[in-house]
Structure formats: structure tokens, C-alpha cells
Short mmCIF file of C-alpha atoms in Angstrom, two decimals:
data_model
loop_
_atom_site.label_atom_id
_atom_site.label_comp_id
_atom_site.label_asym_id
_atom_site.label_seq_id
_atom_site.Cartn_x
_atom_site.Cartn_y
_atom_site.Cartn_z
CA MET A 1 -0.01 -0.07 0.03
CA THR A 2 1.22 3.43 -0.66
CA LEU A 3 0.12 6.70 0.96
CA ASN A 4 -2.65 8.81 -0.84
CA VAL A 5 -2.10 12.17 0.85
CA GLN A 6 -5.01 13.70 -0.94
CA ASP A 7 -7.14 11.13 0.93
CA ILE A 8 -5.33 11.61 3.99
CA ARG A 9 -5.72 15.32 3.90
CA ARG A 10 -9.61 15.11 4.02
CA ASP A 11 -9.27 13.35 7.55
CA PHE A 12 -7.97 16.70 8.78
CA PRO A 13 -10.60 19.30 9.03
CA ILE A 14 -8.05 22.10 10.06
CA LEU A 15 -6.10 21.69 7.04
CA ASN A 16 -9.05 23.68 5.09
CA ARG A 17 -9.05 26.60 7.12
CA LYS A 18 -7.41 30.01 5.94
CA VAL A 19 -4.98 32.05 7.89
CA ASN A 20 -4.42 35.45 7.52
CA GLY A 21 -6.75 35.06 4.20
CA LYS A 22 -4.26 32.42 2.69
CA PRO A 23 -4.74 28.65 3.01
CA LEU A 24 -3.08 27.26 6.06
CA ILE A 25 0.30 25.55 5.63
CA TYR A 26 1.16 23.80 8.73
CA PHE A 27 4.91 23.16 9.17
CA ASP A 28 4.92 23.15 12.89
CA ASN A 29 4.36 19.71 13.38
CA ALA A 30 7.35 19.11 15.61
CA ALA A 31 5.66 21.27 18.11
CA THR A 32 2.15 19.49 17.93
CA SER A 33 0.59 17.68 15.34
CA GLN A 34 -2.89 17.89 13.79
CA THR A 35 -5.97 15.78 14.77
CA PRO A 36 -7.63 13.71 12.36
CA GLN A 37 -11.68 13.37 12.04
CA GLN A 38 -11.57 9.65 13.50
CA VAL A 39 -9.74 10.84 16.63
CA ILE A 40 -12.06 13.96 17.15
CA ASP A 41 -15.05 11.72 16.92
CA VAL A 42 -13.82 9.50 19.72
CA ILE A 43 -13.37 12.58 21.85
CA VAL A 44 -16.90 13.88 20.95
CA ASP A 45 -18.48 10.33 21.38
CA TYR A 46 -16.81 10.09 24.71
CA TYR A 47 -18.39 13.23 26.10
CA SER A 48 -21.48 12.47 24.41
CA ASN A 49 -22.24 9.17 25.58
CA TYR A 50 -20.09 7.70 28.41
CA ASN A 51 -18.09 10.24 30.40
CA ALA A 52 -17.45 8.92 33.73
CA ASN A 53 -14.96 8.62 36.38
CA ILE A 54 -13.05 5.47 35.95
CA HIS A 55 -12.13 2.36 38.22
CA ARG A 56 -14.31 1.62 41.41
CA GLY A 57 -17.51 2.85 39.73
CA VAL A 58 -20.58 0.29 40.13
CA HIS A 59 -22.49 1.80 37.46
CA SER A 60 -22.55 1.14 33.65
CA LEU A 61 -21.07 4.47 32.51
CA SER A 62 -17.93 4.15 34.87
CA GLN A 63 -17.71 0.54 33.56
CA GLU A 64 -17.61 1.53 29.88
CA ALA A 65 -15.20 4.31 30.49
CA THR A 66 -12.90 2.08 32.31
CA ASP A 67 -13.02 -0.48 29.86
CA ALA A 68 -12.34 2.03 26.99
CA TYR A 69 -9.62 3.58 29.20
CA GLU A 70 -7.88 0.10 29.88
CA GLN A 71 -8.49 -0.73 26.15
CA ALA A 72 -6.33 2.15 25.33
CA ARG A 73 -3.61 1.17 27.64
CA LEU A 74 -3.51 -2.27 25.79
CA LYS A 75 -3.26 -0.58 22.54
CA ILE A 76 -0.44 1.37 23.65
CA GLN A 77 1.27 -1.81 25.05
CA THR A 78 0.65 -3.29 21.56
CA HIS A 79 2.05 -0.67 19.63
CA PHE A 80 5.16 -0.29 21.59
CA ASN A 81 5.37 -4.14 22.02
CA ALA A 82 5.83 -3.80 26.16
CA LYS A 83 5.90 -7.19 27.63
CA HIS A 84 2.99 -6.17 30.11
CA SER A 85 0.22 -3.90 30.17
CA HIS A 86 1.17 -2.68 33.75
CA GLU A 87 4.51 -1.49 32.22
CA ILE A 88 2.51 1.34 30.41
CA ILE A 89 1.85 4.43 32.77
CA PHE A 90 -0.56 7.22 31.36
CA THR A 91 0.98 10.59 31.92
CA ALA A 92 0.09 14.06 31.12
CA GLY A 93 3.02 14.11 28.41
CA THR A 94 6.61 13.41 27.78
CA THR A 95 7.80 16.17 30.31
CA HIS A 96 5.55 14.54 33.05
CA GLY A 97 7.14 11.17 32.45
CA ILE A 98 10.47 12.45 32.62
CA ASN A 99 9.75 14.17 35.99
CA LEU A 100 8.30 11.04 37.37
CA VAL A 101 11.34 8.98 36.65
CA ALA A 102 13.69 11.66 37.75
CA ASN A 103 11.87 12.14 41.00
CA GLY A 104 11.91 8.31 41.44
CA PHE A 105 15.56 8.16 41.17
CA SER A 106 16.26 10.79 43.46
CA SER A 107 15.94 7.97 46.42
CA LEU A 108 18.18 5.69 44.37
CA LEU A 109 21.26 8.01 43.63
CA LYS A 110 23.84 9.22 45.91
CA LYS A 111 26.87 11.46 45.84
CA GLY A 112 29.44 10.57 43.41
CA ASP A 113 27.11 8.85 41.08
CA GLU A 114 26.94 10.12 37.43
CA VAL A 115 24.03 10.86 35.11
CA LEU A 116 24.79 11.25 31.31
CA VAL A 117 22.61 13.46 29.20
CA SER A 118 23.08 14.17 25.38
CA ALA A 119 24.05 17.65 24.19
CA LEU A 120 20.86 17.52 21.79
CA GLU A 121 18.42 17.54 24.71
CA HIS A 122 15.18 19.61 24.95
CA HIS A 123 15.10 21.72 28.15
CA SER A 124 12.62 19.49 29.61
CA ASN A 125 15.20 16.48 29.41
CA ILE A 126 17.89 18.89 31.13
CA VAL A 127 16.38 20.61 33.86
CA PRO A 128 14.72 17.68 35.68
CA TRP A 129 18.13 15.99 35.71
CA GLN A 130 20.06 19.01 37.00
CA MET A 131 17.31 19.16 39.75
CA LEU A 132 17.84 15.62 40.44
CA CYS A 133 21.52 16.00 40.85
CA GLU A 134 21.24 18.90 43.04
CA ARG A 135 18.76 16.84 45.31
CA THR A 136 21.33 13.59 45.36
CA GLY A 137 24.91 15.19 44.97
CA ALA A 138 25.18 13.19 41.77
CA THR A 139 26.89 14.75 38.82
CA LEU A 140 25.61 15.76 35.56
CA LYS A 141 27.81 14.91 32.51
CA VAL A 142 27.17 15.90 28.72
CA ILE A 143 27.71 13.80 25.78
CA PRO A 144 29.00 16.12 23.12
CA MET A 145 27.80 16.57 19.59
CA ASN A 146 29.58 17.33 16.20
CA GLN A 147 28.91 20.04 13.77
CA ASN A 148 26.36 17.89 11.92
CA GLY A 149 24.41 17.65 15.08
CA GLU A 150 25.35 14.12 15.74
CA LEU A 151 26.19 12.77 19.26
CA ILE A 152 30.07 11.84 19.32
CA LEU A 153 29.94 8.23 20.24
CA SER A 154 33.52 7.91 21.35
CA GLU A 155 33.22 10.62 23.81
CA PHE A 156 29.92 8.93 25.21
CA ASP A 157 32.06 5.70 25.65
CA SER A 158 34.80 7.36 27.58
CA LEU A 159 32.30 9.03 29.72
CA LEU A 160 30.69 5.74 30.82
CA ASN A 161 32.17 4.37 33.99
CA GLU A 162 31.18 2.29 36.92
CA ASN A 163 29.64 5.53 38.67
CA THR A 164 27.18 6.09 35.63
CA LYS A 165 23.90 5.14 36.99
CA LEU A 166 21.49 6.69 34.31
CA VAL A 167 21.53 7.71 30.72
CA PHE A 168 19.28 10.20 29.13
CA VAL A 169 18.90 10.89 25.51
CA ASN A 170 16.30 11.58 23.05
CA HIS A 171 15.22 9.21 20.46
CA ILE A 172 15.13 12.09 17.80
CA SER A 173 16.26 15.88 18.36
CA ASN A 174 13.29 18.16 18.47
CA ALA A 175 15.59 21.10 17.26
CA LEU A 176 17.90 19.42 14.36
CA GLY A 177 15.96 16.13 13.64
CA THR A 178 18.99 13.89 14.25
CA ILE A 179 17.94 10.37 15.03
CA ASN A 180 20.27 9.05 17.77
CA PRO A 181 21.93 5.66 17.64
CA ILE A 182 19.89 4.53 20.82
CA GLU A 183 20.31 0.83 20.23
CA TYR A 184 24.08 1.58 20.59
CA ILE A 185 23.69 3.80 23.56
CA ILE A 186 21.38 1.27 25.42
CA GLU A 187 23.73 -1.73 24.98
CA LYS A 188 26.95 0.34 25.91
CA ALA A 189 25.01 1.89 29.12
CA HIS A 190 23.66 -1.39 30.18
CA SER A 191 27.42 -3.05 30.02
CA ALA A 192 28.37 -0.05 32.32
CA GLY A 193 25.62 -1.05 34.51
CA ALA A 194 23.35 2.09 33.88
CA ALA A 195 19.90 2.50 33.16
CA VAL A 196 18.36 4.30 30.06
CA LEU A 197 15.62 6.75 29.46
CA VAL A 198 14.74 7.56 25.99
CA ASP A 199 12.58 10.62 25.09
CA GLY A 200 10.47 9.64 22.19
CA ALA A 201 8.46 12.92 21.86
CA GLN A 202 9.78 13.46 18.42
CA SER A 203 10.46 9.78 17.36
CA CYS A 204 6.84 8.47 17.85
CA PRO A 205 5.14 10.38 15.10
CA HIS A 206 7.77 8.96 12.52
CA LEU A 207 8.70 5.54 13.65
CA LYS A 208 7.44 2.65 15.82
CA PRO A 209 9.68 1.81 18.70
CA ASP A 210 9.77 -1.87 20.04
CA VAL A 211 10.74 -1.48 23.70
CA GLN A 212 11.54 -5.00 24.20
CA GLN A 213 13.91 -5.12 21.16
CA LEU A 214 15.41 -2.01 22.21
CA ASP A 215 15.76 -3.32 25.67
CA VAL A 216 15.32 0.30 26.87
CA ASP A 217 14.60 0.93 30.65
CA PHE A 218 12.26 3.73 30.31
CA TYR A 219 10.55 5.36 27.05
CA VAL A 220 8.32 8.39 27.26
CA CYS A 221 6.24 10.16 24.80
CA SER A 222 3.36 12.55 24.21
CA ALA A 223 0.03 11.94 22.33
CA HIS A 224 -0.32 15.16 20.78
CA LYS A 225 2.66 14.72 18.57
CA ILE A 226 1.00 11.38 17.47
CA CYS A 227 -2.32 12.88 16.03
CA GLY A 228 -3.88 12.64 19.50
CA PRO A 229 -4.88 15.24 21.98
CA THR A 230 -2.69 17.40 24.24
CA GLY A 231 -2.38 16.65 28.14
CA VAL A 232 -1.69 13.09 27.81
CA GLY A 233 1.20 10.77 27.22
CA MET A 234 2.82 7.57 28.19
CA LEU A 235 5.70 6.23 30.24
CA TYR A 236 6.76 2.95 29.37
CA GLY A 237 9.21 1.29 32.09
CA LYS A 238 10.44 -2.13 32.70
CA GLU A 239 8.53 -3.63 35.21
CA GLU A 240 11.46 -4.18 37.46
CA TRP A 241 12.32 -0.69 37.44
CA LEU A 242 8.92 0.55 38.22
CA LYS A 243 8.70 -1.72 41.07
CA LYS A 244 11.98 -0.12 42.41
CA LEU A 245 10.69 3.55 41.66
CA PRO A 246 8.78 5.04 44.69
CA PRO A 247 5.41 6.68 43.72
CA TYR A 248 5.64 10.25 42.08
CA GLN A 249 2.33 11.87 43.42
CA GLY A 250 0.04 10.85 46.36
CA GLY A 251 -3.84 10.58 45.89
CA GLY A 252 -6.41 8.67 45.01
CA GLU A 253 -6.24 5.69 42.66
CA MET A 254 -2.46 5.10 43.70
CA ILE A 255 -3.38 3.36 47.01
CA ALA A 256 -4.43 -0.14 48.23
CA GLU A 257 -5.06 0.76 52.05
CA VAL A 258 -5.02 3.90 53.66
CA SER A 259 -5.11 4.69 57.41
CA PHE A 260 -3.57 7.59 59.39
CA GLU A 261 -0.55 5.42 60.48
CA LYS A 262 0.26 3.72 56.91
CA THR A 263 -0.69 3.67 53.45
CA THR A 264 0.25 0.69 51.03
CA TYR A 265 0.57 1.74 47.55
CA ALA A 266 -1.51 0.15 44.70
CA ASN A 267 -0.08 -2.20 42.30
CA LEU A 268 1.39 -1.18 38.89
CA PRO A 269 0.29 0.66 36.80
CA HIS A 270 -1.87 2.57 39.42
CA LYS A 271 0.94 3.37 41.86
CA PHE A 272 1.93 6.19 39.41
CA GLU A 273 -1.42 7.29 38.34
CA ALA A 274 -2.60 9.28 41.09
CA GLY A 275 -5.81 11.13 40.92
CA THR A 276 -8.50 10.97 38.14
CA PRO A 277 -6.77 10.69 35.01
CA ASN A 278 -7.36 12.40 31.47
CA VAL A 279 -9.98 9.54 30.67
CA CYS A 280 -10.71 11.00 27.35
CA GLY A 281 -7.13 11.74 26.48
CA GLY A 282 -6.05 8.35 27.17
CA ILE A 283 -8.84 6.99 25.05
CA ALA A 284 -8.21 9.42 22.25
CA PHE A 285 -4.51 8.60 22.38
CA GLY A 286 -5.30 4.76 21.67
CA ALA A 287 -7.56 6.08 18.77
CA ALA A 288 -4.56 8.18 17.32
CA LEU A 289 -2.32 5.16 17.35
CA ASP A 290 -5.11 3.18 15.47
CA TYR A 291 -5.20 5.96 12.79
CA MET A 292 -1.36 6.13 12.42
CA ASN A 293 -1.33 2.27 12.40
CA THR A 294 -4.00 2.07 9.77
CA ILE A 295 -1.90 4.43 7.58
CA GLY A 296 1.13 2.27 8.34
CA PHE A 297 4.53 3.63 9.98
CA ASP A 298 6.58 2.01 6.88
CA ASN A 299 4.19 4.21 4.53
CA ILE A 300 4.71 7.38 6.79
CA ALA A 301 8.24 7.03 6.96
CA LYS A 302 8.68 6.41 3.03
CA TYR A 303 6.59 9.45 2.45
CA GLU A 304 8.07 11.82 4.84
CA ASN A 305 11.52 11.01 3.70
CA THR A 306 10.82 12.23 0.29
CA LEU A 307 9.13 15.37 1.73
CA LEU A 308 12.45 16.05 3.70
CA ASP A 309 14.63 15.25 0.70
CA TYR A 310 12.58 17.43 -1.54
CA ALA A 311 12.40 20.33 1.02
CA THR A 312 16.10 20.19 1.65
CA GLU A 313 16.89 20.38 -1.78
CA GLN A 314 14.59 23.45 -2.51
CA LEU A 315 15.90 25.14 0.64
CA LEU A 316 19.60 24.91 -0.29
CA GLN A 317 18.75 26.70 -3.49
CA VAL A 318 17.74 29.94 -1.40
CA ASP A 319 20.57 32.26 -1.34
CA GLY A 320 22.33 32.66 1.95
CA LEU A 321 20.48 29.76 3.48
CA LYS A 322 22.10 27.58 5.97
CA ILE A 323 20.89 24.30 7.58
CA TYR A 324 21.73 23.18 11.16
CA GLY A 325 21.49 19.60 11.46
CA THR A 326 22.74 17.55 8.53
CA ALA A 327 22.99 14.22 10.42
CA LYS A 328 22.84 11.18 8.08
CA GLU A 329 20.18 9.76 9.83
CA LYS A 330 17.54 12.32 10.42
CA THR A 331 13.64 12.73 10.37
CA SER A 332 11.36 15.48 8.51
CA VAL A 333 12.54 18.37 10.67
CA ILE A 334 14.83 21.22 8.88
CA SER A 335 16.19 23.71 11.00
CA PHE A 336 17.76 26.70 9.10
CA ASN A 337 18.49 30.62 8.95
CA VAL A 338 18.98 32.87 6.00
CA ALA A 339 21.84 35.09 5.88
CA ASN A 340 21.88 37.35 9.20
CA ILE A 341 17.92 37.48 8.95
CA HIS A 342 16.46 37.01 12.51
CA PRO A 343 14.50 33.84 12.54
CA TYR A 344 11.82 35.83 14.47
CA ASP A 345 11.52 38.32 11.44
CA ILE A 346 11.05 35.44 8.74
CA GLY A 347 8.47 33.32 10.92
CA THR A 348 6.36 36.57 11.26
CA ILE A 349 6.15 37.38 7.64
CA LEU A 350 5.86 33.53 6.71
CA ASP A 351 2.73 33.72 9.13
CA LYS A 352 1.44 36.59 7.35
CA MET A 353 1.10 34.29 4.18
CA GLY A 354 -0.39 31.48 6.17
CA ILE A 355 2.61 29.28 7.07
CA ALA A 356 3.23 28.09 10.41
CA VAL A 357 6.84 27.31 11.27
CA ARG A 358 8.55 27.81 14.60
CA THR A 359 11.02 29.93 15.27
CA GLY A 360 13.41 30.78 18.36
CA HIS A 361 15.71 28.24 20.31
CA HIS A 362 13.02 25.20 20.26
CA CYS A 363 13.78 24.79 24.11
CA ALA A 364 17.23 23.58 23.05
CA GLN A 365 19.20 26.57 23.97
CA PRO A 366 22.53 24.53 24.58
CA ILE A 367 22.33 23.53 20.63
CA MET A 368 21.89 27.04 19.82
CA ASP A 369 24.77 28.10 22.05
CA PHE A 370 26.76 25.47 19.93
CA TYR A 371 26.20 26.97 16.70
CA GLN A 372 26.19 30.51 18.33
CA ILE A 373 23.03 31.50 16.76
CA PRO A 374 19.76 33.19 18.58
CA GLY A 375 17.64 30.49 17.02
CA THR A 376 16.52 28.97 13.94
CA ILE A 377 13.42 28.66 11.61
CA ARG A 378 12.06 24.99 12.02
CA ALA A 379 9.87 23.66 9.51
CA SER A 380 8.88 20.22 10.17
CA PHE A 381 6.66 17.74 8.09
CA MET A 382 4.15 15.07 8.74
CA PHE A 383 2.54 12.61 6.37
CA TYR A 384 -0.33 14.93 5.43
CA ASN A 385 1.97 17.74 4.26
CA THR A 386 2.46 17.80 0.23
CA LYS A 387 5.35 18.84 -2.12
CA GLU A 388 3.13 21.58 -3.28
CA GLU A 389 2.81 22.95 0.24
CA ILE A 390 6.73 22.89 0.01
CA ASP A 391 6.91 25.00 -3.16
CA THR A 392 4.45 27.63 -1.95
CA PHE A 393 6.77 27.95 1.38
CA ILE A 394 9.84 28.29 -0.56
CA THR A 395 8.00 31.12 -2.76
CA ALA A 396 6.96 32.75 0.49
CA LEU A 397 10.28 32.45 2.11
CA LYS A 398 12.01 33.96 -0.86
CA LYS A 399 9.67 36.91 -0.66
CA ALA A 400 10.17 37.28 3.01
CA VAL A 401 14.06 37.27 2.40
CA MET A 402 13.61 40.03 -0.03
CA MET A 403 11.47 42.06 2.34
CA LEU A 404 13.72 41.72 4.97
CA SER A 405 17.10 42.25 3.40
CA MET B 1 3.84 67.70 19.08
CA THR B 2 1.85 65.95 21.54
CA ILE B 3 1.59 62.20 21.93
CA GLU B 4 -1.80 62.28 20.57
CA GLU B 5 -0.91 64.21 17.44
CA ILE B 6 2.18 62.06 16.62
CA GLN B 7 -0.23 59.14 17.09
CA ASN B 8 -2.67 60.63 14.48
CA ASP B 9 0.15 61.06 12.03
CA ILE B 10 1.29 57.35 12.34
CA ILE B 11 -2.48 56.37 11.81
CA ASP B 12 -2.55 58.62 8.91
CA GLU B 13 0.48 57.06 7.34
CA PHE B 14 -0.58 53.57 7.97
CA SER B 15 -3.99 54.24 6.60
CA MET B 16 -2.33 54.96 2.96
CA PHE B 17 -1.20 51.04 2.82
CA GLU B 18 -3.51 48.51 1.07
CA ASP B 19 -2.28 45.37 2.36
CA TRP B 20 -0.04 43.63 5.14
CA GLU B 21 2.80 43.73 2.65
CA GLU B 22 2.97 47.38 2.49
CA ARG B 23 2.43 47.90 6.18
CA TYR B 24 5.34 45.45 7.28
CA GLN B 25 7.67 46.82 4.57
CA TYR B 26 7.16 50.25 6.05
CA MET B 27 7.80 48.99 9.61
CA ILE B 28 10.94 47.32 8.16
CA ASP B 29 12.06 50.65 6.93
CA LEU B 30 11.13 52.31 10.11
CA GLY B 31 13.23 49.84 11.84
CA LYS B 32 16.18 51.42 9.93
CA THR B 33 15.73 54.67 11.58
CA LEU B 34 15.42 53.77 14.89
CA PRO B 35 17.49 55.96 17.25
CA LEU B 36 20.19 53.51 18.00
CA ILE B 37 21.20 52.79 21.88
CA ASP B 38 24.69 53.27 22.79
CA GLU B 39 26.56 50.04 22.66
CA LYS B 40 27.64 50.70 26.32
CA PHE B 41 24.08 50.26 27.35
CA LYS B 42 23.45 46.92 25.33
CA THR B 43 23.74 45.00 28.88
CA GLU B 44 21.66 42.57 30.47
CA ASP B 45 19.99 45.33 32.64
CA HIS B 46 18.54 47.04 29.51
CA ILE B 47 17.00 44.13 27.85
CA ILE B 48 13.37 43.71 27.82
CA LYS B 49 12.20 40.18 28.75
CA GLY B 50 9.38 38.59 27.17
CA CYS B 51 10.87 39.01 23.62
CA GLN B 52 11.67 36.20 21.04
CA SER B 53 14.35 38.64 19.77
CA LYS B 54 16.67 40.82 21.75
CA VAL B 55 15.67 44.28 22.69
CA TRP B 56 17.57 46.77 24.44
CA VAL B 57 16.14 50.18 25.56
CA HIS B 58 17.67 53.03 27.38
CA ALA B 59 16.31 56.46 28.44
CA ASP B 60 17.30 59.88 29.61
CA MET B 61 15.86 63.12 30.43
CA GLU B 62 16.83 66.47 29.28
CA ASP B 63 14.74 69.83 30.04
CA ASP B 64 12.10 67.60 31.82
CA LYS B 65 11.74 65.40 28.71
CA VAL B 66 12.40 61.66 28.19
CA ASN B 67 14.31 60.56 25.25
CA PHE B 68 14.52 56.95 24.39
CA THR B 69 17.19 54.96 22.38
CA ALA B 70 16.76 51.05 21.61
CA ASP B 71 18.17 48.38 19.34
CA SER B 72 16.99 45.05 18.62
CA ASP B 73 18.35 41.99 16.76
CA ALA B 74 15.27 41.42 14.69
CA ILE B 75 14.22 44.01 12.09
CA ILE B 76 10.39 43.97 12.58
CA THR B 77 11.05 44.24 16.20
CA LYS B 78 13.18 47.30 15.53
CA GLY B 79 10.29 48.77 13.62
CA ILE B 80 7.75 48.43 16.36
CA ILE B 81 9.90 50.09 19.00
CA ALA B 82 10.77 52.72 16.40
CA ILE B 83 6.99 53.44 16.19
CA LEU B 84 6.83 53.56 20.15
CA ILE B 85 9.85 55.70 20.29
CA ARG B 86 8.46 58.01 17.84
CA VAL B 87 5.33 58.50 19.97
CA PHE B 88 6.93 58.37 23.58
CA SER B 89 10.44 60.50 22.78
CA ASN B 90 10.79 63.96 23.62
CA GLN B 91 7.75 63.93 25.83
CA HIS B 92 7.11 64.77 29.67
CA PRO B 93 6.96 61.64 31.91
CA LYS B 94 3.58 62.76 33.05
CA ALA B 95 2.37 62.70 29.35
CA ILE B 96 4.20 59.22 28.39
CA LEU B 97 2.37 57.92 31.52
CA ASP B 98 -1.10 59.28 30.61
CA ALA B 99 -0.92 58.18 27.10
CA ASN B 100 -2.85 55.26 25.72
CA THR B 101 -1.73 52.92 23.01
CA ASP B 102 -5.14 52.42 21.09
CA PHE B 103 -3.38 53.59 17.97
CA ILE B 104 -1.53 50.40 17.51
CA ASP B 105 -4.75 48.63 16.97
CA GLU B 106 -5.74 51.46 14.51
CA ILE B 107 -2.51 51.07 12.42
CA GLY B 108 -3.40 47.29 11.84
CA LEU B 109 -0.90 45.87 14.51
CA LYS B 110 -3.38 44.77 16.84
CA GLU B 111 -2.15 41.10 16.72
CA HIS B 112 1.32 42.34 18.26
CA LEU B 113 -0.61 43.48 21.41
CA SER B 114 -1.43 40.12 22.67
CA PRO B 115 0.43 39.76 25.86
CA THR B 116 1.06 36.11 24.74
CA ARG B 117 2.80 37.29 21.34
CA ALA B 118 6.38 36.27 21.47
CA ASN B 119 7.36 39.80 20.13
CA GLY B 120 6.86 41.59 23.65
CA LEU B 121 5.16 44.67 22.35
CA VAL B 122 3.43 44.64 25.65
CA SER B 123 6.52 44.46 27.85
CA MET B 124 8.18 47.24 25.42
CA ILE B 125 5.33 49.54 26.46
CA LYS B 126 5.53 48.52 30.16
CA GLN B 127 9.29 49.28 29.98
CA LEU B 128 9.20 52.64 28.25
CA LYS B 129 6.23 53.63 31.09
CA MET B 130 8.49 52.11 33.81
CA TYR B 131 11.29 54.57 32.66
CA ALA B 132 8.60 57.55 32.76
CA ILE B 133 7.73 56.51 36.17
CA ALA B 134 11.13 56.77 37.39
CA TYR B 135 11.87 60.17 35.85
CA GLN B 136 8.37 61.44 37.12
CA THR B 137 9.41 60.43 40.46
CA GLN B 138 12.47 62.51 40.08
CA LEU B 139 10.57 65.58 39.14
CA ASN B 140 8.19 65.39 42.15
#
């Protein structure tokens, strides 16, 4: 099966709207993806027909909502090929998942321990570890990258030692699109006795990670980048690790028995799911994965690669344009600047022409410091974008450059 | 000229433009005329927070009138601040404090007035008024 982009575009009502009088061209997918009608329908159906608080309810609505929510957990388990469904923890998103693990590790780390983090990280994957290290006295070390935006693996090898307890790396860099060699990193980290958390926020829209095959200890992502709603995501953790980590937040749902003397905690996954969860979000997350799987990740990857190649080729023909992040292995994210024009200026003019891109440091200031630039313009594509949109974007970009030069 | 008169002039100038392109081209040109801040004031203290681009503003007072200089690394931002400085420079601190900024809406830049907008127009206005408060206090 190949991907028919015109059919697919009909699934996304938002792609029909106009912005500033021009048809919307949405190239800010790495920030959030758009939502297909199939997922919108699931959200509407939930609130129209079976909205209820889940677990413990004796009435039918609560049972239906609980079933749908747990069904979504199974879909996520299947999608990521986790061994057990209780290894899938619903979170509010990637950042929440990272903080949950960082908080858990604060009881496991001590002074002298080392935490490795890659130079390609999003702030959400730097700050929690800095906080963790401040709390525990552990040291944070950085795996450096080269000019292409690729991690220098020989440096990673030499940073690993018997004190390394944790390695944190994103599967794909949000600022540059680099696909990191996480298989290598996981294997090396394990042989040094360290656990690995992979931030999959940017990878899950483009590929289908198999957590058992990767042998990764923790994997996190957000639904809103995979055609699902905001405010929901998942943390995969190996059972043995999730049992070791203490609960993150106290509240309802996460307890077994409560008295004023002592509380015993619920089993996995509920131990980490305090309070009423985002029930509708969880169910819609499952529906979004169904949608993506129907299209097929192989088809998605193949199509998005053609968009990436085409856009790269076209962009490089713009005078003075420089692309940041030229890793051999990358996804459909292009970060660039044109001559000395500030990214904010170009982003503002493109918006006037209906084109949504991201400008700024992309929550990855260390990367911008590395290249000594204030930020970039980032165009990121999904399987519902087209070559024609890229053509319009290039024409608009040239016009913006002309106005601003 | 009073602040209001200057604002009316600007509204007149912008009313000649037919579309966003002409408006933005004009702002870009205005950015090039911005009274530039002395390099020595381009310090952390002079940066306005809340802008995606860097904006530095400095003020001094002569004969009871406040004068502003500024710079930014983004040209559209420079244009926006050039408009603000044209309105507020060479004015008595009290007049700056009393002035409203409704003209921004009228020249079709309302979209930049949202406090959540990354260009920080709201922060810029606040900063100019902060300088005016400081100088007004000196005069009292």
C-alpha cells in the first residue's frame, strides 16, 4: 500500500482553514501534530455518551469508560510491544514522564553517582536531571555533539564508567531532527550498569519503537505529536524498574489501603497514576495510534523522507540559507537560517502568508549556543503535508527574505 | 507635538497602505531609522524580557523630557519599537504615563498587542512607562 496524501488530508478538517486570508500550510508538526476526524469523533463520542470517572464505579457508564481507557492502555502496549500492560503508565505528556522517573531516581542516587545527558536535549530533558543532581549530589555530564548535530559516540564511551547510573537521550532531536543511535547507547550503558531513559516525543510520530527489542529501561512520549490530544502521554518502564521507583504523586487511585498510620500503594500501573486521569485523552491516544497504524509507519516514513529530501533540496537553492543539523540519520525536521536575518522576522512574515513554522531556540538553548546563533526557523513535516505546500513555502520564504534584506 | 498628534500622524501614514505587505515593508523601513542605543548600554539590565528577539532600551531626561534609544536583533521588532519611540520620545514623563496605546490597534498591528505574543510589544510599552515613572518621581 502506498500513501494517498489527498485522501489523508480529507481526514484533517483543520487543513481546510485559512490563516490571514491564505490557505493554512502547517509546518509546525514537531511542536504539535494535527488531529484527524477519526480521533475528534472519539473525543466527541466520549463526552456525548460515556463520560464518567473510571475504576471503582459500580454503574454502567463508569464501567464503559474504564473498559475504553484500559483498552487504550492495551493498544499502547501492543504498539510499543511492551511485555506487560502494567508497564504502560498514562502521564500528562513527555515532560511529566521524565519528571516521574527523575523524581523516582532521587531516592536511588547518591553523591559520586553520574548522570549522562546528551547535548541534543530539549530543556525538559535537562532541567529535571539538574534538579535531580542537586537533590542527590550526583554529577550531570554531557555527551557532546559534532557540527552535523550527531552525538560523538567515542566521547560517550569514555564518559561511561562504573559510577554512571543513568543515561538520558532523546530518540530524535526536536531542534535538529537527528535520529540518535539509541540501540548502541542502550547496549553500552547497560554493559556499564546504567539505566537508560529515551525521550520519544519526536520519534513516535515517525517510527514505531519496539521497547523489548531496544531493551530500553524507560521510554516516554506525548499523544499530541502523534495525532492525539494534548495533556496525555505515556511512560513505558520495565516492570523491575517501575517496582523499584517510589510513587511520584500521592492521591486517590494510587493506594491500596490508607489509614493515618500507614498507606500501602497500589500495584502497577496505578501506583503512578494518582488522581482522576485524563480519561478521554487516554482513549483518544489509543484512537490516534489506531489511525497512524492504519496508514502504516513504513508508509509514513517513506513518504516523509521524500518530503524531507525535496524540501532540503529546494531550501538549499535559497541564497544565503544554512541548514543546522545535517545528520545522516534524520527525520522530517529542517532547522535553518537565511543570511543574518533574525528567525523571528522570517517567521512573522511567513505567518502573514498563512505558513506556520516555529522560530526561536526550540527549548534547546545549549544547541543554539553550540552553533552561536539566537535560534533557527524550523519547518517540520508530517505525512499529511505535500510537495505543493513546500513549493508555496519556498516562494513565500524568498519573498520574506527579499522584504527583510 | 503631543503624543496624540504623533499617534494621529502614524495612523494617517498607515491608512495609505493597502495590504499587510506594505505595512510590514514600512515597519521594516522604520526599523532602519530607529535611534540606536549606545553600545555601552547593551547590557543585561537594558534587555526587555518577554521578547523572542533581543530588545535593549535606554532612556535619559533633558529639560524635563524623556528620550529613548533602543536596538533589537530582529528588524520587525526594531520597526515596532521605532514607532513606540517616535510616539514617546521627547515627551514629559507625565504625558508618557497618561498616554494610551490604542493607535496600535488602528494601524493594523493589533495582533502584536496580545500579551502572549512572543514579540513582547506589551513588555516594551511597560518598560517605556517604567522609565517615565522613574523620571516622574525625580521631578516630584
